Amino acid sequence: MSDTLGDGKLELKQASKEVKESENVAEKYSAMTVSKNMGELSVSSAAFSAVPTHKPVKKQIQFVEDKQEFSRFPTKAGRRSLSRSISQSSTDSYSSAASYTDSSDDETSPRDKIQVNSKGTNDFCVKNIKHAEFGRREIEIAEQDMSALISLRKRAQGEKPLAGAKIVGCTHITAQTAVLIETLVALGAQCRWTACNIYSTQNEVAAALSEIGVAVFAWKGESEDDFWWCINKCINMEGWQPNMILDDGGDLTHWVYKKYPNGFKKIRGIVEESVTGVHRLYQLSKAGKLCVPAMNVNDSVTKQKFDNLYCCRESILDGLKRTTDVMFGGKQVVVCGYGEVGKGCTAALKAMGSIVYVTEIDPICSLQACMDGFRVVKLNEVIRQVDIIITCTGNKNVVTRDQLDRMKNGSIVCNMGHSNTEIDVASLRTPELTWERVRSQVDHVIWPDGKRVILLAEGRLLNLSCSTVPTFVLSITATTQALALIELYNAPEGRYKQDVYLLPKKMDEYVASLHLSTFDAHLTELSDEQAKYLGLNKNGPFKPNYYRY
């Protein structure tokens, strides 16, 4: 998920000019929600006012152009060997000889298999297409807690607002994202999909999507070479040119930009949900190389305040328990970063009786941590005494080799940020250290004196690599992504320039309203007199764009 830089880096500037538009997608759909007599839905003219952002990024994630080669793919033998990562953001890893998939599965690479679904097509590459039925059950369970997204699907599918859209996606492939993908298909889109994380794919879900005709190229435990091969297979299909991108981390966008520059210019819009990917978009925009409009979903209120905060508050405990069976009471834990992800992690650990420290670079976030009852320290001050280190900053080398050397025996190190750059895992690949695979996604790194440090998911995103995340919270983000895609695809030419835009407050409010019925929540309505007094429309938006919740 996202992390602290998403808090500090993107302070809104009041837009000097308004983006003039017709109807708002959120208003279009929300009108149906508040009206007692729901009329027919029309999406073709729908639009919302996205806010262009031109905020400086203090810490940019650079493209490692001179270190990457996209011109050739390795041989079968080469891709099975231990290889260094191509991308610092998603695939830095040591490819252990241990299998990352279930022991019941054979070790044959999906790339070496010939698989066909029940429709006779083979435009996919998953672990085992025969497990599609199990994946379908997982998707059906997820649908039960994603009622708002399903409601949007039912309301809009008659209009097919994404008819003609060819969406290429790179996200975590889970039951929850499968509900989003099937919603996009129901709204008229053609989709091809790959995974943004080599560990987070649910193989059965990938099989279920492939069974219904979605071209999926992903499986749990890909190598670095597999990762880029899968991305390329999604894009490089004869006679199929993507015109929309849904990305999580920026790797897909970067690949299309670098390897298919002419195709990149034909993209009508990009929707990005992670702080890492948003950094890359701002980098392209600042350099004048972003030739398509992009939506920054990461910094929408519904993503920051719900997905990042509440999702991580629950999933951090789940991920640590599943991998280490650790007892939290009395443990000394340091959380690096106090953005929304850090706030969620610290709240959960404090409630379980842990002694929690926070590291921060931002004085505002630091003050928040102090007022919430946490001691703000430098990592070096507590490195010898802490039991668990959790990174969630979006930065690189937050935990260095020198600090890892000073940690006590049995310490746990893990990452809750999207990118795997926060822990300097590469520095642990030295002859004097021994790696011992304990269980899936759990390694003991053993020092010469016998000290062991427990490293989870090789420094990748803990919750989606080692456990699961709350379905309901993901429904909020998925609904936002779907509406952003609808808007960008249907927006008339000229409405959005070659820039990065934030979602409007009206859309955030609409997405939130869709989910209130789950809790039987009843909103108070403004009277005409009250609305006039506040200078608001009775139907919203209720807060200005610069308001911080």
Coordinates of C-alpha atoms in Angstrom, one line a residue:
M1 CA 0.0 0.0 0.0
S2 CA 1.1 3.6 0.2
D3 CA 3.2 5.3 2.8
T4 CA 4.4 8.4 4.5
L5 CA 5.6 10.3 1.5
G6 CA 2.1 10.2 0.2
D7 CA 1.2 12.4 3.3
G8 CA 4.0 14.9 3.1
K9 CA 4.8 15.1 -0.6
L10 CA 1.5 16.0 -2.1
E11 CA 0.2 19.2 -0.5
L12 CA -2.5 20.7 -2.7
K13 CA -2.1 24.0 -4.4
Q14 CA -5.3 25.8 -5.1
A15 CA -5.8 25.4 -8.9
S16 CA -5.5 28.8 -10.6
K17 CA -8.0 27.8 -13.2
E18 CA -11.1 25.6 -13.0
V19 CA -11.5 22.7 -15.4
K20 CA -14.8 23.5 -17.0
E21 CA -16.8 20.4 -17.6
S22 CA -20.3 19.0 -18.1
E23 CA -21.9 16.7 -15.6
N24 CA -19.9 15.0 -12.9
V25 CA -19.7 11.2 -12.8
A26 CA -20.2 11.2 -9.1
E27 CA -23.2 13.6 -9.4
K28 CA -24.6 11.4 -12.1
Y29 CA -24.6 8.3 -10.0
S30 CA -25.3 9.9 -6.7
A31 CA -28.4 11.5 -8.0
M32 CA -29.7 8.0 -8.4
T33 CA -28.8 7.3 -4.8
V34 CA -30.7 10.2 -3.3
S35 CA -33.6 10.1 -5.6
K36 CA -36.6 8.0 -4.7
N37 CA -37.5 7.5 -8.3
M38 CA -34.3 6.2 -9.9
G39 CA -34.2 7.1 -13.6
E40 CA -32.3 5.5 -16.4
L41 CA -28.5 5.8 -16.1
S42 CA -26.6 7.7 -18.7
V43 CA -22.8 7.7 -18.5
S44 CA -21.8 8.9 -21.9
S45 CA -21.7 12.5 -21.0
A46 CA -20.6 12.1 -17.4
A47 CA -17.5 13.8 -16.1
F48 CA -16.0 15.1 -13.0
S49 CA -13.7 17.9 -12.2
A50 CA -10.2 16.6 -11.5
V51 CA -7.8 19.0 -9.9
P52 CA -4.4 19.4 -11.6
T53 CA -1.5 19.2 -9.3
H54 CA 1.9 20.6 -9.7
K55 CA 3.5 19.8 -6.4
P56 CA 7.2 19.4 -6.0
V57 CA 8.4 16.0 -5.0
K58 CA 11.2 16.2 -2.5
K59 CA 12.3 12.6 -2.9
Q60 CA 11.8 11.2 -6.3
I61 CA 12.0 7.6 -7.3
Q62 CA 14.3 7.6 -10.3
F63 CA 14.0 5.4 -13.3
V64 CA 17.1 3.3 -13.5
E65 CA 17.4 3.6 -17.2
D66 CA 21.1 3.0 -17.6
K67 CA 20.8 -0.2 -15.5
Q68 CA 17.8 -1.7 -17.3
E69 CA 17.8 -3.6 -20.6
F70 CA 14.5 -4.2 -22.3
S71 CA 15.8 -5.5 -25.6
R72 CA 16.1 -9.2 -24.9
F73 CA 14.6 -11.9 -22.7
P74 CA 16.7 -14.5 -21.0
T75 CA 16.8 -18.1 -21.9
K76 CA 14.9 -20.7 -19.9
A77 CA 18.0 -21.6 -18.0
G78 CA 18.8 -18.0 -17.4
R79 CA 15.5 -17.1 -16.0
R80 CA 15.7 -20.0 -13.5
S81 CA 19.1 -18.9 -12.3
L82 CA 19.7 -16.4 -9.5
S83 CA 19.6 -13.0 -11.1
R84 CA 19.8 -9.4 -10.1
S85 CA 16.7 -7.3 -10.3
I86 CA 15.8 -5.1 -13.2
S87 CA 13.6 -2.7 -11.2
Q88 CA 14.5 -1.2 -7.9
S89 CA 10.8 -0.6 -7.2
S90 CA 9.2 -4.0 -7.6
T91 CA 11.6 -6.8 -8.3
D92 CA 14.7 -6.4 -6.2
S93 CA 15.1 -9.9 -4.8
Y94 CA 17.2 -12.9 -4.3
S95 CA 15.5 -15.8 -6.1
S96 CA 15.6 -18.5 -3.5
A97 CA 15.6 -22.1 -4.7
A98 CA 12.7 -22.8 -2.5
S99 CA 9.3 -23.0 -4.1
Y100 CA 7.0 -20.1 -3.3
T101 CA 3.9 -21.9 -4.3
D102 CA 1.9 -24.7 -2.7
S103 CA 3.9 -27.9 -2.3
S104 CA 1.1 -29.7 -4.1
D105 CA 1.9 -27.8 -7.3
D106 CA 4.6 -29.0 -9.6
E107 CA 7.7 -26.9 -10.1
T108 CA 7.3 -26.5 -13.8
S109 CA 7.3 -22.8 -14.8
P110 CA 3.9 -21.7 -16.1
R111 CA 5.8 -20.3 -19.1
D112 CA 6.8 -23.9 -20.1
K113 CA 3.2 -25.2 -19.9
I114 CA 0.6 -25.4 -22.6
Q115 CA -2.8 -24.6 -21.0
V116 CA -6.2 -24.1 -22.5
N117 CA -9.4 -22.9 -20.8
S118 CA -12.8 -24.4 -21.3
K119 CA -13.4 -22.0 -24.2
G120 CA -10.4 -23.3 -26.1
T121 CA -8.3 -20.2 -25.7
N122 CA -4.7 -20.0 -24.4
D123 CA -4.1 -16.3 -24.2
F124 CA -3.0 -16.4 -20.6
C125 CA -0.3 -17.8 -18.4
V126 CA -1.2 -18.8 -14.9
K127 CA -0.1 -21.5 -12.4
N128 CA -2.9 -24.0 -13.1
I129 CA -6.1 -23.3 -15.1
K130 CA -7.7 -26.3 -13.5
H131 CA -8.0 -24.5 -10.2
A132 CA -10.4 -21.9 -11.7
E133 CA -13.4 -23.3 -9.8
F134 CA -11.7 -22.6 -6.5
G135 CA -10.8 -19.1 -7.6
R136 CA -14.4 -18.5 -8.6
R137 CA -15.5 -19.3 -5.0
E138 CA -13.0 -16.9 -3.7
I139 CA -14.3 -14.1 -6.0
E140 CA -17.9 -14.9 -4.9
I141 CA -16.9 -14.5 -1.2
A142 CA -15.3 -11.1 -2.0
E143 CA -18.3 -9.9 -3.9
Q144 CA -20.4 -10.3 -0.7
D145 CA -18.3 -7.5 1.0
M146 CA -18.0 -5.3 -2.1
S147 CA -21.6 -4.4 -2.5
A148 CA -20.9 -0.8 -3.5
L149 CA -18.8 -1.9 -6.4
I150 CA -21.3 -4.5 -7.4
S151 CA -24.0 -1.8 -7.2
L152 CA -22.0 0.4 -9.5
R153 CA -21.6 -2.5 -11.9
K154 CA -25.4 -3.2 -12.0
R155 CA -26.3 0.5 -12.5
A156 CA -23.8 1.2 -15.3
Q157 CA -23.6 -2.0 -17.3
G158 CA -26.6 -1.2 -19.4
E159 CA -24.8 1.9 -20.7
K160 CA -21.5 0.2 -21.2
P161 CA -19.5 3.4 -20.4
L162 CA -16.2 1.5 -21.1
A163 CA -17.2 0.1 -24.5
G164 CA -14.2 0.2 -26.7
A165 CA -11.8 0.6 -23.8
K166 CA -8.8 -1.7 -23.9
I167 CA -7.4 -1.6 -20.4
V168 CA -4.1 -3.1 -19.5
G169 CA -3.6 -3.5 -15.7
C170 CA -0.8 -4.2 -13.3
T171 CA -2.1 -4.7 -9.8
H172 CA -2.1 -7.3 -7.0
I173 CA -4.2 -10.1 -8.4
T174 CA -6.5 -11.1 -5.6
A175 CA -10.2 -12.0 -5.2
Q176 CA -10.9 -8.3 -4.5
T177 CA -9.2 -7.0 -7.7
A178 CA -10.9 -9.8 -9.6
V179 CA -14.2 -8.2 -8.7
L180 CA -12.9 -4.9 -10.0
I181 CA -11.7 -6.5 -13.3
E182 CA -15.0 -8.3 -13.8
T183 CA -16.8 -5.0 -13.2
L184 CA -14.7 -3.3 -15.9
V185 CA -15.5 -6.1 -18.3
A186 CA -19.2 -5.8 -17.5
L187 CA -19.0 -2.1 -18.3
G188 CA -17.7 -2.9 -21.8
A189 CA -13.9 -3.0 -21.4
Q190 CA -11.4 -5.5 -22.8
C191 CA -8.8 -6.3 -20.1
R192 CA -5.4 -7.8 -20.0
W193 CA -3.8 -8.1 -16.6
T194 CA -0.5 -8.8 -14.8
A195 CA 0.7 -8.7 -11.2
C196 CA 2.6 -5.8 -9.6
N197 CA 4.1 -8.0 -6.9
I198 CA 5.7 -11.4 -7.5
Y199 CA 4.3 -12.8 -4.2
S200 CA 0.8 -11.4 -4.0
T201 CA -1.0 -13.3 -6.8
Q202 CA -3.7 -15.7 -5.7
N203 CA -3.2 -18.5 -8.2
E204 CA -6.7 -19.8 -8.1
V205 CA -8.1 -16.3 -8.7
A206 CA -5.8 -15.8 -11.7
A207 CA -7.1 -19.1 -13.1
A208 CA -10.7 -18.1 -12.6
L209 CA -10.2 -14.8 -14.5
S210 CA -8.4 -16.7 -17.3
E211 CA -11.3 -19.1 -17.5
I212 CA -13.8 -16.3 -18.3
G213 CA -11.5 -14.9 -21.0
V214 CA -9.5 -12.2 -19.2
A215 CA -5.9 -12.5 -20.4
V216 CA -4.0 -12.9 -17.1
F217 CA -0.2 -13.4 -17.0
A218 CA 0.7 -13.9 -13.3
W219 CA 1.4 -16.5 -10.7
K220 CA 2.7 -16.5 -7.1
G221 CA 6.5 -16.7 -6.9
E222 CA 7.5 -15.3 -10.2
S223 CA 11.2 -14.6 -10.8
E224 CA 12.3 -11.1 -11.8
D225 CA 12.6 -12.2 -15.4
D226 CA 9.1 -13.7 -15.2
F227 CA 7.8 -10.4 -13.8
W228 CA 8.9 -8.4 -16.8
W229 CA 7.9 -11.1 -19.3
C230 CA 4.4 -11.1 -17.9
I231 CA 4.1 -7.3 -18.3
N232 CA 5.4 -7.5 -21.9
K233 CA 2.9 -10.3 -22.7
C234 CA 0.0 -8.1 -21.5
I235 CA 1.0 -5.3 -23.8
N236 CA 2.6 -7.0 -26.8
M237 CA -0.3 -8.8 -28.5
E238 CA -0.8 -8.6 -32.3
G239 CA -3.8 -6.5 -33.2
W240 CA -4.5 -5.3 -29.7
Q241 CA -3.4 -1.8 -28.7
P242 CA -4.2 -0.7 -25.1
N243 CA -5.8 2.7 -24.7
M244 CA -6.0 2.8 -20.9
I245 CA -3.6 1.9 -18.1
L246 CA -4.5 0.9 -14.5
D247 CA -1.3 0.7 -12.5
D248 CA -0.1 0.0 -9.0
G249 CA 3.5 1.0 -8.6
G250 CA 4.3 2.4 -12.0
D251 CA 6.1 -0.5 -13.5
L252 CA 3.6 -1.1 -16.3
T253 CA 3.5 2.6 -17.1
H254 CA 7.3 2.7 -17.2
W255 CA 7.6 -0.4 -19.4
V256 CA 5.1 1.0 -22.0
Y257 CA 6.8 4.4 -21.9
K258 CA 10.3 2.9 -22.4
K259 CA 9.6 0.0 -24.7
Y260 CA 6.6 1.1 -26.6
P261 CA 6.9 4.9 -26.9
N262 CA 4.5 5.1 -29.9
G263 CA 1.9 3.1 -28.1
F264 CA 2.3 5.2 -25.0
K265 CA 1.2 8.3 -27.0
K266 CA -2.0 6.5 -27.9
I267 CA -3.0 5.9 -24.3
R268 CA -6.1 8.0 -23.3
G269 CA -5.5 7.9 -19.6
I270 CA -3.5 6.4 -16.7
V271 CA -5.0 5.6 -13.3
E272 CA -2.3 5.1 -10.6
E273 CA -3.0 4.0 -7.0
S274 CA 0.4 3.9 -5.2
V275 CA 2.7 6.5 -3.9
T276 CA 5.6 4.9 -5.9
G277 CA 3.8 5.1 -9.2
V278 CA 2.5 8.6 -8.5
H279 CA 6.2 9.7 -7.9
R280 CA 7.1 8.4 -11.3
L281 CA 4.2 10.2 -13.0
Y282 CA 5.2 13.5 -11.4
Q283 CA 8.7 12.8 -12.5
L284 CA 7.6 12.4 -16.1
S285 CA 5.3 15.4 -15.9
K286 CA 8.1 17.6 -14.5
A287 CA 10.4 16.5 -17.3
G288 CA 7.7 17.2 -19.9
K289 CA 7.6 13.6 -20.9
L290 CA 4.1 12.7 -19.7
C291 CA 2.1 12.8 -23.0
V292 CA -1.2 11.5 -21.5
P293 CA -3.5 12.6 -18.6
A294 CA -3.2 10.7 -15.4
M295 CA -5.3 10.3 -12.3
N296 CA -3.6 10.2 -8.9
V297 CA -5.9 7.8 -7.0
N298 CA -3.3 7.4 -4.2
D299 CA -4.0 10.8 -2.7
S300 CA -7.7 10.7 -3.0
V301 CA -9.3 10.9 0.5
T302 CA -11.0 7.5 0.1
K303 CA -7.6 5.9 -0.6
Q304 CA -5.5 7.6 2.0
K305 CA -7.9 7.6 4.9
F306 CA -9.5 4.2 4.4
D307 CA -7.3 1.8 2.4
N308 CA -4.0 3.0 3.7
L309 CA -5.1 3.5 7.3
Y310 CA -7.8 1.0 8.1
C311 CA -6.5 -1.8 5.8
C312 CA -3.0 -1.6 7.3
R313 CA -4.3 -1.4 10.8
E314 CA -5.9 -4.8 10.5
S315 CA -3.5 -6.6 8.0
I316 CA -0.2 -5.8 9.8
L317 CA -1.2 -8.1 12.7
D318 CA -2.4 -10.8 10.3
G319 CA 0.8 -10.8 8.3
L320 CA 3.1 -10.9 11.4
K321 CA 1.0 -13.7 13.1
R322 CA 0.8 -15.9 10.0
T323 CA 4.5 -15.7 9.3
T324 CA 6.1 -15.7 12.8
D325 CA 3.4 -16.6 15.4
V326 CA 4.8 -13.7 17.4
M327 CA 3.2 -12.5 20.7
F328 CA 2.8 -8.7 20.5
G329 CA 2.3 -8.0 24.2
G330 CA 5.4 -6.3 25.6
K331 CA 7.3 -6.4 22.4
Q332 CA 9.3 -3.3 21.4
V333 CA 8.4 -2.3 17.9
V334 CA 9.7 0.6 15.8
V335 CA 7.5 1.8 12.9
C336 CA 9.4 3.8 10.3
G337 CA 7.1 6.4 9.0
Y338 CA 3.9 8.0 10.4
G339 CA 1.8 8.5 7.4
E340 CA -1.6 6.8 7.1
V341 CA 0.0 3.4 6.8
G342 CA 2.2 4.1 9.8
K343 CA -0.7 5.4 11.8
G344 CA -2.6 2.2 11.1
C345 CA 0.3 -0.1 12.1
T346 CA 1.1 1.8 15.3
A347 CA -2.6 1.9 16.4
A348 CA -2.9 -1.9 16.0
L349 CA 0.3 -2.7 17.8
K350 CA -0.4 -0.4 20.6
A351 CA -3.8 -2.0 21.1
M352 CA -2.1 -5.4 21.4
G353 CA 0.2 -4.2 24.2
S354 CA 3.4 -3.5 22.2
I355 CA 5.8 -0.7 23.1
V356 CA 5.9 1.3 19.9
Y357 CA 8.5 3.8 18.7
V358 CA 8.2 5.9 15.6
T359 CA 10.8 7.3 13.2
E360 CA 9.9 10.3 11.0
I361 CA 11.5 13.0 8.9
D362 CA 8.4 15.3 8.9
P363 CA 7.9 17.5 11.9
I364 CA 4.1 17.5 11.5
C365 CA 3.8 13.8 11.3
S366 CA 6.3 13.6 14.3
L367 CA 4.1 15.9 16.3
Q368 CA 1.1 13.8 15.5
A369 CA 2.9 10.7 16.7
C370 CA 3.9 12.4 20.0
M371 CA 0.3 13.6 20.6
D372 CA -0.9 10.0 19.9
G373 CA 1.4 8.8 22.7
F374 CA 4.3 7.4 20.7
R375 CA 8.0 8.2 21.3
V376 CA 9.7 9.6 18.2
V377 CA 13.3 8.4 17.9
K378 CA 16.1 7.9 15.5
L379 CA 16.4 4.3 14.5
N380 CA 20.0 4.1 15.7
E381 CA 18.9 5.0 19.2
V382 CA 16.7 1.9 19.6
I383 CA 18.2 -0.5 17.0
R384 CA 19.8 -2.8 19.6
Q385 CA 16.7 -3.2 21.8
V386 CA 13.8 -3.5 19.4
D387 CA 12.1 -6.8 18.6
I388 CA 10.3 -5.8 15.4
I389 CA 11.1 -3.2 12.7
I390 CA 8.3 -2.2 10.2
T391 CA 9.0 0.2 7.4
C392 CA 6.3 2.3 5.6
T393 CA 8.0 5.4 4.2
G394 CA 8.2 4.9 0.5
N395 CA 11.9 5.8 0.7
K396 CA 15.0 3.6 0.1
N397 CA 17.6 2.2 2.5
V398 CA 15.5 3.1 5.6
V399 CA 17.0 0.1 7.3
T400 CA 20.7 -0.3 6.3
R401 CA 23.2 -3.2 6.7
D402 CA 24.9 -1.5 9.5
Q403 CA 21.7 -1.3 11.5
L404 CA 20.8 -4.9 10.6
D405 CA 24.2 -5.9 12.0
R406 CA 23.3 -4.3 15.3
M407 CA 19.9 -5.9 15.8
K408 CA 19.5 -8.5 18.5
N409 CA 19.0 -12.2 17.9
G410 CA 15.5 -13.1 16.8
S411 CA 14.5 -9.7 15.6
I412 CA 11.8 -9.4 12.9
V413 CA 12.2 -7.1 9.9
C414 CA 9.4 -6.4 7.5
N415 CA 8.0 -3.8 5.1
M416 CA 4.5 -2.3 4.7
G417 CA 5.3 0.1 1.9
H418 CA 4.6 -0.7 -1.8
S419 CA 8.2 -0.7 -2.9
N420 CA 10.8 -3.2 -1.7
T421 CA 13.5 -0.6 -1.5
E422 CA 13.1 0.3 2.2
I423 CA 15.1 -2.5 3.7
D424 CA 18.6 -3.0 2.2
V425 CA 18.1 -6.6 1.4
A426 CA 20.8 -6.6 -1.2
S427 CA 23.5 -6.0 1.4
L428 CA 22.5 -9.3 3.1
R429 CA 23.6 -11.3 0.0
T430 CA 27.1 -11.8 1.1
P431 CA 29.2 -15.0 1.7
E432 CA 29.5 -14.5 5.4
L433 CA 25.7 -14.6 6.0
T434 CA 23.6 -17.7 5.6
W435 CA 20.0 -17.7 4.4
E436 CA 17.7 -20.3 5.7
R437 CA 14.1 -20.7 4.4
V438 CA 11.8 -21.4 7.3
R439 CA 8.5 -21.3 5.6
S440 CA 6.9 -19.5 2.7
Q441 CA 8.0 -15.8 2.7
V442 CA 10.0 -16.3 6.0
D443 CA 13.8 -16.4 5.9
H444 CA 16.4 -16.6 8.7
V445 CA 19.4 -14.5 7.9
I446 CA 22.2 -16.0 10.1
W447 CA 25.3 -14.1 11.1
P448 CA 28.7 -15.8 11.7
D449 CA 28.2 -15.6 15.5
G450 CA 24.9 -17.5 15.2
K451 CA 22.6 -14.4 15.5
R452 CA 19.4 -14.8 13.4
V453 CA 17.3 -12.0 12.0
I454 CA 13.8 -13.0 10.6
L455 CA 13.2 -11.3 7.3
L456 CA 9.6 -11.4 5.9
A457 CA 8.7 -11.5 2.2
E458 CA 12.3 -10.6 1.3
G459 CA 11.5 -7.0 2.1
R460 CA 8.3 -6.8 0.0
L461 CA 4.9 -5.7 1.0
L462 CA 4.0 -7.8 4.0
N463 CA 0.3 -7.9 4.1
L464 CA -0.4 -8.9 0.4
S465 CA 2.7 -11.1 0.2
C466 CA 2.1 -13.0 3.5
S467 CA -1.6 -12.7 4.4
T468 CA -4.7 -11.1 3.1
V469 CA -6.4 -7.7 3.4
P470 CA -9.9 -6.6 4.4
T471 CA -12.2 -6.9 1.4
F472 CA -14.5 -4.0 2.4
V473 CA -11.7 -1.4 2.4
L474 CA -10.5 -2.6 -1.0
S475 CA -14.0 -2.1 -2.3
I476 CA -13.6 1.7 -1.6
T477 CA -10.4 1.9 -3.6
A478 CA -11.7 -0.3 -6.4
T479 CA -14.9 1.8 -6.8
T480 CA -12.7 5.0 -7.0
Q481 CA -10.5 3.3 -9.7
A482 CA -13.5 2.3 -11.7
L483 CA -15.0 5.8 -11.7
A484 CA -11.6 7.3 -12.6
L485 CA -11.3 5.0 -15.6
I486 CA -14.8 5.9 -16.7
E487 CA -14.1 9.6 -16.5
L488 CA -10.8 9.5 -18.3
Y489 CA -12.1 7.3 -21.1
N490 CA -15.3 9.4 -21.6
A491 CA -13.8 12.9 -21.2
P492 CA -14.0 15.0 -24.3
E493 CA -10.7 15.9 -26.0
G494 CA -9.1 18.8 -24.3
R495 CA -10.7 18.5 -20.8
Y496 CA -7.5 16.9 -19.4
K497 CA -4.1 18.0 -20.4
Q498 CA -0.9 16.0 -20.3
D499 CA -0.6 16.3 -16.5
V500 CA -1.4 14.5 -13.2
Y501 CA -4.8 15.2 -11.7
L502 CA -6.4 14.6 -8.3
L503 CA -9.9 13.3 -8.0
P504 CA -12.4 15.9 -6.9
K505 CA -14.0 16.0 -3.5
K506 CA -17.4 15.2 -5.0
M507 CA -16.1 11.9 -6.2
D508 CA -14.6 11.0 -2.9
E509 CA -17.9 11.8 -1.2
Y510 CA -19.9 9.8 -3.6
V511 CA -17.7 6.7 -3.2
A512 CA -18.0 7.0 0.6
S513 CA -21.8 7.4 0.3
L514 CA -22.0 4.1 -1.6
H515 CA -20.5 2.3 1.3
L516 CA -22.6 3.8 4.1
S517 CA -25.5 1.5 3.6
T518 CA -23.4 -1.4 4.9
F519 CA -23.5 0.2 8.3
D520 CA -27.1 1.3 8.1
A521 CA -25.8 4.9 8.4
H522 CA -28.2 7.8 7.9
L523 CA -26.8 11.1 6.7
T524 CA -28.2 14.3 8.1
E525 CA -29.4 16.6 5.3
L526 CA -28.9 20.4 5.2
S527 CA -31.9 22.6 5.1
D528 CA -32.0 25.3 2.4
E529 CA -31.2 27.9 5.1
Q530 CA -28.3 26.0 6.4
A531 CA -26.9 25.3 3.0
K532 CA -27.1 29.0 2.2
Y533 CA -25.5 30.0 5.5
L534 CA -22.5 27.7 4.7
G535 CA -22.4 28.6 1.0
L536 CA -22.8 24.9 0.0
N537 CA -24.8 22.9 -2.4
K538 CA -27.1 20.7 -0.4
N539 CA -25.8 17.6 -2.3
G540 CA -22.1 18.5 -1.8
P541 CA -19.2 18.8 -2.1
F542 CA -19.2 19.6 1.6
K543 CA -15.5 20.4 1.9
P544 CA -13.0 22.4 -0.2
N545 CA -10.3 20.5 -2.0
Y546 CA -7.7 21.8 0.4
Y547 CA -9.5 20.4 3.5
R548 CA -7.6 17.7 5.4
Y549 CA -9.7 15.1 7.1

